[in-house]
Amino acid sequence: LEKGLMEYPPFGVDESGQKIRDVSGVTIRANVEYLEELLDRVRGPGSGADMVDRLVSLLNGRILDPTYHVTPDFLKNPWNSYSYEFACFLGEFCCELAGDPHFQSKMARQKFLSPLVVALGKPFSIAKIYELFPHFGQKFAKDSLEFQVQAVTPGRAVLRMAITERVARQFGPYLKACAVLVCDATKSALASAPERIHGRLPATVADLSCIAAGDSCCEWELTWDAEDRGFLSRVTSRRTQGRRNGRAEEHLVQDQLQEMEARHEQLREAYLDQQLTTVELRRRLRDVTALGRQVEELNVGLEAKVSERTAELERVNQDLQIANQRLKELDQLKSSFVSIASHELRTPMTSIKGYVDNLLEGIAGPITGKQTAYLTRIKHNTDRLTRLITDLLDLSKIESGLVPLTPVALPLPELISDVVDSLQPLAKQKGLTLVTAPLDRRTIVQADRDKLTQVLMNLIQNAIKFTETGGTVTVESAMNGGGVAHLSVADTGCGIAPDEVGKVFDKFFRGSQSAPQTPGAGLGLAIAKSLVERHGGAIWVESAPGRGSRFTFTVPTIPISQPPP
């Protein structure tokens, strides 16, 4: 009882899914009935039933899962099967409730040999009954205890009992204490056999070894009055003609015993299945009850909770609206600042570029070669800053909706050819091949010529920028139905990492594949995306590191019946 809660299921199936059948329900019922009869005899009628209820309460207090809680009727069912851990808890509680440390010995002497076992043993001698000890033992402790007959002679038997490893795990550090309970009950039942079956004096038991003393098994020597020699022959000779008919009757009894035992096993298996069903039904009932309780708890005060959540959502929504308005104001301030700053920077940059051009042309006098190199570098950086300022201004205007669109009917092949021709010098300067795939000369799009040109130039310039010398940039167009044309710019460059594909159209984004010396501020693709969306189109990219990239966008088309002039 020092162990606390039970560690193993008391009945049903174990952790490996095997049916629990360590101890027969006959053994458990014997304990319960003896406790009830003892208390009725000592304390008066009704006391026994109250004590059995107390026993059930104590047992259930040691079972954590209510699914396995027991009742008095359940414990009195002889067809049930239990774990040995449960049986030892019950045995110790019975000793405690009865106030008798020898409860197990007394109970086993009176209750372990049921009337059926007594009737079956009548035709056999006491020696023969002890020879059948392992057979009968397995009926009450199937595969949990090991029984052996060491020797049987008329008037003497040496019997042995060992605990299996599976049961030893259940006992754990309390093995010796549990062995005392099992040993006392077993040897008392064995000693009572001559008295209970043949009305003789009980056998005398001497302990040869005991698990409680640290031995590997319990071994007992039983001795009794040997006058029963030839007992079976005398019984049968009164009915038949001697030993031959006696053996025939013994065989008949054996056959009946086997048939009865087979029926016993069938019933026991059926009750094992019933136990499993009971456990499962209890578990489902517990789950349904818990679910119903949860639903009831949810319903209590639900309207108040909904009202509270609604008010909270309204507050959050107001906060979000305020935050959103503030973000819009900040975005407007940012756009205004970028626009003003870019505009203010453009004039000085134009002035700087003009002075540098004058110096390079010698208007202010002759200059040295080193001065020429320095001025050329200044001019190059001035041009780069001017382009950056222009991009910032364009993006600011687009986002602010200040860039008007003037859609007209444009022959798409003509526009593509113009843009490609204008960028051929840039491609050749880097050692690249800039080509166009065969174009459908009948494709007409509805777009702003300048803005569509800017989109295409940004995409081609981006492809040239990130393609190594010797690579190829290809411009394609196709009619895909649905009133849109698809334009693609593909390159054989460094490609884009998968986790960066979704960021390439963000302002100021530069991928990890970009070399530090690669020019650009990361605005060209953002501008292209904004202009495409202003036209009602979409833009996307397909790319993989080391395999190049393909940028594709859509633009509305105009159906025509004849080629443009």
XYZ file of C-alpha atoms in Angstrom:
565
model
C 0.000 0.000 0.000
C 3.063 2.270 0.220
C 3.228 2.229 -3.577
C 0.522 4.853 -4.055
C -1.379 4.641 -7.339
C -1.493 1.530 -9.492
C 0.905 1.716 -12.426
C -0.767 -0.876 -14.640
C -4.360 -1.289 -15.905
C -6.242 -3.536 -13.443
C -8.052 -5.371 -16.246
C -8.698 -5.134 -19.999
C -5.485 -4.985 -22.059
C -1.926 -4.124 -21.086
C 0.428 -1.596 -22.699
C 1.322 -4.088 -25.460
C -2.335 -4.738 -26.355
C -2.451 -8.213 -24.748
C -5.469 -9.263 -22.700
C -4.853 -9.120 -18.937
C -5.486 -12.514 -17.338
C -2.964 -12.756 -14.471
C -5.527 -13.628 -11.790
C -8.899 -15.354 -12.165
C -12.074 -13.670 -10.989
C -12.614 -16.749 -8.779
C -9.658 -15.653 -6.629
C -10.890 -12.060 -6.349
C -14.427 -13.191 -5.523
C -13.079 -15.514 -2.816
C -11.391 -12.551 -1.091
C -14.497 -10.352 -1.299
C -16.952 -13.027 -0.144
C -14.753 -14.110 2.759
C -14.353 -10.482 3.898
C -18.115 -9.959 3.730
C -18.924 -13.196 5.592
C -16.256 -12.515 8.239
C -17.551 -9.015 9.024
C -21.186 -10.193 9.100
C -20.189 -12.895 11.584
C -18.056 -10.633 13.793
C -19.942 -7.322 13.655
C -23.438 -8.308 12.646
C -25.518 -8.550 9.438
C -24.911 -5.753 6.931
C -21.425 -4.990 8.215
C -19.872 -7.125 5.492
C -21.602 -5.271 2.648
C -20.514 -1.936 4.125
C -16.926 -3.180 4.348
C -17.007 -4.368 0.727
C -18.156 -0.879 -0.277
C -15.214 0.478 1.713
C -12.905 -1.950 -0.113
C -14.211 -0.752 -3.492
C -13.656 2.878 -2.467
C -10.061 2.147 -1.413
C -9.321 0.313 -4.655
C -10.807 3.051 -6.842
C -8.739 5.593 -4.926
C -5.607 3.838 -6.208
C -6.826 3.688 -9.841
C -6.051 6.954 -11.631
C -8.275 6.372 -14.683
C -11.998 6.295 -13.688
C -12.577 4.056 -16.705
C -11.197 1.172 -14.627
C -13.122 1.813 -11.406
C -14.803 -1.281 -9.952
C -18.033 -2.090 -8.092
C -18.944 -4.858 -5.590
C -20.860 -6.780 -8.265
C -17.926 -6.468 -10.653
C -15.530 -7.939 -8.061
C -17.887 -10.853 -7.379
C -18.012 -11.936 -11.030
C -15.893 -15.137 -11.196
C -15.389 -14.840 -14.960
C -13.454 -11.589 -14.832
C -9.649 -11.461 -15.017
C -7.273 -9.031 -13.335
C -3.641 -7.942 -13.123
C -1.555 -9.274 -10.238
C -0.815 -5.721 -9.115
C -4.561 -5.197 -8.592
C -4.885 -8.558 -6.805
C -2.122 -7.639 -4.333
C -3.668 -4.234 -3.607
C -6.977 -5.997 -2.938
C -5.282 -8.625 -0.745
C -3.542 -6.020 1.432
C -6.715 -3.946 1.764
C -8.622 -7.067 2.880
C -6.003 -7.781 5.573
C -6.234 -4.174 6.728
C -10.050 -4.003 6.753
C -10.377 -7.376 8.517
C -7.723 -6.414 11.057
C -6.081 -9.808 10.531
C -2.572 -10.226 9.008
C -3.388 -13.920 8.375
C -6.486 -13.079 6.313
C -5.040 -14.588 3.110
C -4.231 -17.954 4.711
C -7.639 -18.298 6.340
C -9.490 -17.128 3.233
C -7.608 -19.532 0.945
C -8.212 -22.490 3.269
C -11.979 -21.956 3.110
C -12.599 -20.341 -0.289
C -9.920 -21.163 -2.857
C -11.182 -24.685 -3.562
C -14.595 -24.036 -5.071
C -17.403 -26.635 -4.884
C -16.775 -27.457 -8.545
C -13.095 -28.192 -7.930
C -14.023 -30.290 -4.885
C -16.503 -32.311 -6.966
C -13.971 -32.854 -9.744
C -11.354 -34.040 -7.271
C -13.513 -36.671 -5.555
C -12.523 -39.557 -7.886
C -8.797 -38.906 -7.413
C -6.396 -39.743 -4.650
C -4.714 -36.925 -2.740
C -1.417 -37.757 -4.420
C -3.076 -37.517 -7.843
C -4.636 -34.173 -6.917
C -1.208 -32.779 -6.039
C 0.174 -34.130 -9.324
C -2.468 -31.997 -11.069
C -1.331 -28.906 -9.123
C 0.271 -27.138 -12.174
C -2.828 -27.813 -14.261
C -5.278 -26.347 -11.745
C -2.890 -23.513 -10.853
C -2.959 -22.180 -14.411
C -6.746 -21.894 -14.198
C -6.442 -19.292 -11.457
C -3.165 -17.568 -12.442
C -2.732 -17.995 -16.184
C 0.886 -17.467 -17.303
C 1.592 -15.244 -14.292
C 2.857 -17.925 -11.919
C 4.850 -21.043 -12.815
C 3.916 -24.252 -10.976
C 6.009 -27.421 -10.806
C 5.729 -30.810 -9.107
C 9.113 -31.876 -7.751
C 8.009 -35.173 -6.196
C 4.806 -36.989 -5.222
C 4.575 -40.191 -3.209
C 1.733 -41.595 -1.103
C 1.652 -39.270 1.882
C 4.203 -36.698 0.634
C 4.481 -34.059 -2.148
C 7.068 -31.392 -2.945
C 5.562 -28.514 -4.965
C 7.163 -25.364 -6.330
C 5.854 -21.939 -7.420
C 7.786 -19.139 -9.189
C 6.756 -15.630 -10.250
C 7.121 -14.787 -13.948
C 9.182 -11.801 -15.062
C 6.069 -9.977 -16.297
C 4.439 -10.149 -12.856
C 7.728 -9.288 -11.128
C 7.737 -6.005 -13.090
C 4.288 -5.212 -11.683
C 5.476 -5.874 -8.127
C 8.666 -3.817 -8.594
C 10.458 -3.048 -5.309
C 7.523 -4.592 -3.394
C 8.208 -8.097 -4.750
C 8.846 -9.727 -1.361
C 5.747 -8.221 0.266
C 3.575 -9.350 -2.642
C 5.194 -12.804 -2.565
C 4.085 -13.206 1.070
C 0.438 -12.689 0.044
C 0.658 -15.090 -2.899
C 2.633 -17.721 -0.987
C 0.362 -17.728 2.088
C -2.789 -18.104 0.016
C -1.384 -20.811 -2.280
C 0.098 -23.119 0.355
C -2.996 -22.766 2.561
C -5.215 -23.801 -0.342
C -2.942 -26.784 -1.048
C -2.957 -27.843 2.600
C -6.764 -27.782 2.682
C -7.149 -30.205 -0.251
C -7.335 -33.480 1.801
C -9.889 -31.918 4.161
C -12.045 -30.161 1.555
C -12.105 -32.954 -1.025
C -11.966 -36.193 0.998
C -12.904 -35.069 4.525
C -9.462 -36.004 5.834
C -7.151 -34.022 8.061
C -5.427 -31.065 6.336
C -1.933 -31.630 5.008
C 1.030 -30.308 6.951
C 3.135 -27.718 5.070
C 6.857 -27.090 5.554
C 8.613 -24.224 3.723
C 11.711 -25.406 1.839
C 12.341 -22.016 0.160
C 10.495 -18.714 -0.174
C 10.674 -15.714 -2.504
C 10.003 -13.442 0.468
C 13.261 -14.734 1.969
C 15.195 -13.902 -1.185
C 14.945 -17.303 -2.901
C 14.099 -17.634 -6.598
C 10.938 -19.627 -5.882
C 8.618 -20.857 -3.158
C 8.910 -24.600 -2.471
C 6.828 -26.553 0.017
C 6.779 -30.084 1.389
C 3.251 -31.329 2.081
C 2.621 -34.462 4.143
C -0.668 -36.181 4.942
C -2.139 -39.451 6.201
C -1.319 -42.000 3.478
C -4.289 -44.294 4.145
C -5.920 -43.084 0.916
C -3.691 -45.475 -1.068
C -5.878 -47.329 -3.530
C -8.687 -44.835 -2.890
C -9.761 -44.566 -6.504
C -9.762 -48.366 -6.917
C -12.036 -48.852 -3.909
C -14.460 -46.220 -5.176
C -14.710 -47.681 -8.635
C -14.678 -51.377 -7.573
C -17.952 -50.931 -5.762
C -19.526 -50.037 -9.105
C -17.640 -52.257 -11.548
C -15.442 -55.319 -11.650
C -12.078 -53.955 -10.436
C -9.170 -52.003 -11.713
C -10.034 -52.165 -15.419
C -13.416 -50.540 -14.939
C -11.819 -48.168 -12.394
C -9.401 -46.899 -15.017
C -12.280 -46.565 -17.468
C -14.173 -44.414 -14.974
C -11.059 -42.337 -14.359
C -10.698 -41.751 -18.104
C -14.361 -40.776 -18.259
C -13.841 -38.264 -15.477
C -10.755 -36.942 -17.273
C -12.757 -36.481 -20.492
C -15.519 -34.683 -18.634
C -12.927 -32.519 -16.915
C -11.336 -31.561 -20.227
C -14.717 -30.742 -21.755
C -15.645 -28.634 -18.754
C -12.299 -26.829 -18.851
C -12.724 -26.059 -22.548
C -16.118 -24.570 -21.769
C -14.539 -22.682 -18.874
C -11.951 -21.137 -21.206
C -14.639 -20.122 -23.697
C -16.617 -18.379 -20.982
C -13.513 -16.709 -19.610
C -12.567 -15.389 -23.064
C -16.099 -14.091 -23.521
C -15.911 -12.217 -20.228
C -12.476 -10.857 -21.133
C -14.007 -9.410 -24.288
C -16.867 -8.049 -22.186
C -14.345 -6.368 -19.873
C -12.673 -4.721 -22.879
C -16.051 -3.526 -24.133
C -16.873 -2.152 -20.680
C -13.608 -0.212 -20.559
C -14.159 1.213 -24.035
C -17.766 2.196 -23.280
C -16.707 3.869 -20.047
C -13.969 5.759 -21.855
C -16.367 6.968 -24.541
C -18.964 7.905 -21.950
C -16.312 9.863 -20.062
C -15.304 11.679 -23.247
C -18.929 12.465 -24.130
C -19.600 13.653 -20.586
C -16.515 15.849 -20.629
C -17.526 17.246 -24.010
C -21.027 17.981 -22.762
C -19.594 19.725 -19.720
C -17.353 21.818 -21.939
C -20.283 22.770 -24.170
C -22.300 23.740 -21.110
C -19.435 25.858 -19.792
C -19.114 27.537 -23.178
C -22.813 28.344 -23.245
C -22.690 29.953 -19.803
C -22.181 33.639 -20.302
C -21.713 33.242 -24.060
C -23.622 36.429 -24.846
C -21.478 38.398 -22.408
C -18.333 36.960 -23.965
C -19.555 37.781 -27.469
C -20.361 41.328 -26.385
C -16.969 41.656 -24.749
C -15.182 40.331 -27.828
C -17.235 42.603 -30.094
C -16.310 45.658 -28.042
C -12.688 44.571 -28.075
C -12.776 44.097 -31.847
C -14.315 47.531 -32.274
C -11.532 49.055 -30.187
C -8.905 47.170 -32.148
C -10.565 48.192 -35.412
C -10.526 51.837 -34.355
C -6.864 51.530 -33.415
C -6.140 49.928 -36.778
C -7.989 52.684 -38.616
C -6.007 55.321 -36.741
C -2.759 53.444 -37.397
C -3.673 52.984 -41.054
C -4.455 56.666 -41.416
C -1.160 57.505 -39.771
C 0.672 55.154 -42.126
C -1.008 56.797 -45.094
C 0.058 60.201 -43.809
C 3.613 58.987 -43.246
C 3.662 57.401 -46.696
C 2.414 60.645 -48.188
C 5.069 62.582 -46.272
C 7.687 60.114 -47.469
C 6.553 60.416 -51.066
C 6.458 64.204 -50.786
C 9.922 64.238 -49.258
C 11.314 61.944 -51.955
C 9.664 64.017 -54.666
C 10.874 67.343 -53.246
C 14.346 66.031 -52.453
C 14.705 64.474 -55.900
C 13.449 67.609 -57.576
C 15.805 69.772 -55.543
C 18.720 67.464 -56.332
C 18.033 67.386 -60.058
C 18.889 71.079 -60.622
C 22.300 70.955 -58.873
C 23.117 67.691 -60.637
C 22.254 69.249 -64.005
C 24.483 72.194 -63.168
C 27.351 69.921 -62.089
C 27.023 67.878 -65.255
C 27.080 71.049 -67.376
C 30.249 72.360 -65.724
C 31.934 68.969 -66.099
C 31.038 68.844 -69.804
C 32.464 72.358 -70.262
C 35.699 71.389 -68.545
C 36.016 68.243 -70.652
C 35.450 70.254 -73.848
C 38.263 72.658 -72.854
C 36.076 75.721 -72.620
C 37.792 76.741 -69.391
C 41.217 75.994 -70.768
C 43.413 72.967 -71.375
C 43.397 70.104 -68.815
C 45.826 67.271 -68.135
C 45.176 63.597 -68.768
C 44.703 62.893 -65.070
C 42.208 65.758 -64.813
C 40.362 64.345 -67.814
C 40.133 60.935 -66.098
C 38.851 62.480 -62.872
C 36.282 64.601 -64.701
C 35.119 61.577 -66.724
C 34.553 59.655 -63.501
C 32.639 62.614 -62.057
C 30.475 62.720 -65.169
C 29.774 58.983 -64.960
C 28.705 59.196 -61.313
C 26.687 62.323 -62.051
C 24.809 60.449 -64.773
C 24.177 57.557 -62.337
C 22.842 59.919 -59.666
C 20.690 61.653 -62.256
C 19.158 58.307 -63.253
C 18.533 57.477 -59.583
C 16.846 60.843 -59.050
C 14.724 60.301 -62.156
C 13.689 56.833 -60.921
C 12.774 58.209 -57.490
C 10.688 60.962 -59.055
C 8.973 58.526 -61.423
C 8.156 56.062 -58.636
C 6.891 58.823 -56.357
C 4.610 60.147 -59.076
C 3.319 56.694 -59.973
C 2.502 55.807 -56.360
C 0.837 59.172 -55.870
C -1.283 58.665 -58.982
C 0.256 61.751 -60.592
C 1.427 59.929 -63.724
C -1.349 60.107 -66.307
C -1.730 57.277 -68.811
C -2.558 57.927 -72.430
C -3.491 54.516 -73.827
C -3.308 54.231 -77.612
C -3.288 51.377 -80.080
C 0.342 50.251 -80.332
C 1.785 47.680 -82.752
C 3.668 45.588 -80.199
C 6.361 44.185 -82.573
C 7.295 47.717 -83.628
C 7.655 48.913 -80.023
C 9.761 45.863 -79.094
C 12.066 46.385 -82.078
C 12.591 50.068 -81.195
C 13.492 49.284 -77.581
C 15.796 46.384 -78.503
C 17.597 48.472 -81.140
C 18.138 51.294 -78.654
C 19.720 48.905 -76.127
C 21.908 46.942 -78.560
C 24.937 49.212 -77.883
C 24.641 48.575 -74.134
C 24.453 44.804 -74.705
C 27.427 44.788 -77.097
C 29.441 46.919 -74.690
C 29.104 44.083 -72.136
C 29.632 41.319 -74.704
C 26.052 40.021 -74.653
C 23.676 38.860 -77.374
C 20.336 40.706 -77.325
C 17.749 39.043 -79.582
C 14.002 38.943 -80.165
C 12.037 35.773 -80.818
C 9.805 35.705 -83.922
C 6.973 38.172 -83.311
C 3.364 38.143 -84.471
C 3.182 41.298 -86.587
C -0.586 41.524 -86.027
C -0.369 42.050 -82.227
C -1.862 45.394 -81.209
C -1.929 46.469 -77.554
C -3.796 49.226 -75.744
C -1.142 51.058 -73.721
C 0.710 54.293 -73.036
C 3.663 54.164 -75.438
C 6.158 55.953 -73.179
C 5.223 53.961 -70.079
C 5.243 50.606 -71.884
C 8.614 51.516 -73.389
C 9.908 52.319 -69.892
C 8.704 48.947 -68.568
C 10.388 47.021 -71.370
C 13.615 49.043 -71.116
C 13.786 48.508 -67.337
C 13.404 44.740 -67.748
C 15.991 44.483 -70.543
C 18.467 46.739 -68.697
C 17.995 44.598 -65.583
C 18.697 41.433 -67.616
C 21.846 42.969 -69.145
C 23.023 44.093 -65.711
C 22.866 40.587 -64.195
C 24.104 38.529 -67.171
C 27.801 37.730 -67.512
C 29.795 38.371 -70.680
C 28.928 35.868 -73.398
C 25.369 35.442 -72.203
C 22.095 36.009 -74.041
C 19.047 38.182 -73.402
C 15.882 37.206 -75.318
C 12.692 39.256 -75.746
C 9.509 37.346 -76.606
C 5.825 38.117 -77.026
C 2.784 35.902 -77.386
C -0.990 36.127 -77.634
C -2.449 33.923 -74.906
C -6.120 34.683 -75.406
C -8.358 36.435 -72.939
C -7.592 39.840 -74.459
C -3.984 40.073 -73.189
C -0.527 39.751 -74.657
C 2.403 38.250 -72.742
C 5.828 39.908 -73.024
C 8.867 38.108 -71.611
C 12.494 39.055 -71.086
C 14.690 36.014 -70.428
C 18.398 35.966 -69.602
C 21.150 33.463 -68.894
C 22.398 35.344 -65.845
C 23.029 34.479 -62.215
C 19.391 33.826 -61.335
C 17.504 34.576 -58.119
C 17.435 32.591 -54.872
C 14.035 30.937 -54.169
C 13.504 32.885 -50.941
C 14.129 36.174 -52.781
C 11.822 35.685 -55.776
C 8.906 37.302 -53.948
C 10.975 40.373 -53.043
C 12.461 41.387 -56.418
C 9.691 43.927 -57.084
C 10.160 45.636 -53.703
C 11.681 49.102 -53.692
C 15.454 49.212 -53.096
C 15.743 45.398 -53.009
C 19.051 43.933 -54.172
C 19.372 40.154 -54.224
C 22.190 38.152 -52.677
C 23.345 37.172 -56.181
C 24.113 40.826 -56.972
C 27.801 41.721 -56.975
C 28.676 44.787 -54.841
C 29.886 46.660 -57.918
C 26.645 46.030 -59.841
C 25.055 49.450 -60.508
C 21.485 50.345 -59.592
C 19.459 51.212 -56.511
C 16.768 48.527 -56.873
C 14.042 50.782 -58.294
C 13.747 49.635 -61.921
C 11.645 46.542 -61.228
C 9.461 48.388 -58.701
C 8.731 51.051 -61.352
C 8.012 48.372 -63.968
C 5.562 46.617 -61.631
C 3.732 49.856 -60.800
C 3.382 50.822 -64.474
C 2.202 47.338 -65.498
C -0.449 47.353 -62.773
C -1.535 50.855 -63.835
C -2.296 49.271 -67.222
C -4.395 46.561 -65.538
C -1.761 43.884 -66.144
C 0.345 41.591 -63.966
C 4.056 40.880 -63.766
C 5.966 37.903 -62.351
C 9.345 36.196 -62.485
C 10.529 32.607 -62.891
C 14.103 31.997 -61.805
C 16.613 29.653 -60.208
C 20.206 30.318 -59.076
C 22.660 29.723 -61.923
C 19.903 29.174 -64.505
C 18.899 32.717 -65.346
C 15.584 34.522 -64.988
C 12.442 35.122 -67.043
C 10.349 38.232 -66.316
C 6.862 38.182 -67.875
C 4.114 40.798 -67.871
C 0.715 41.181 -69.498
C -0.827 44.094 -71.372
C -4.336 44.456 -72.874
C -4.700 43.825 -76.634
C -7.009 45.174 -79.336
C -8.465 42.698 -81.845
C -7.882 43.788 -85.497
C -8.885 42.355 -88.834
C -5.886 43.455 -90.909
C -2.208 44.221 -90.328
C -1.390 47.760 -89.181
C -0.142 50.115 -91.920
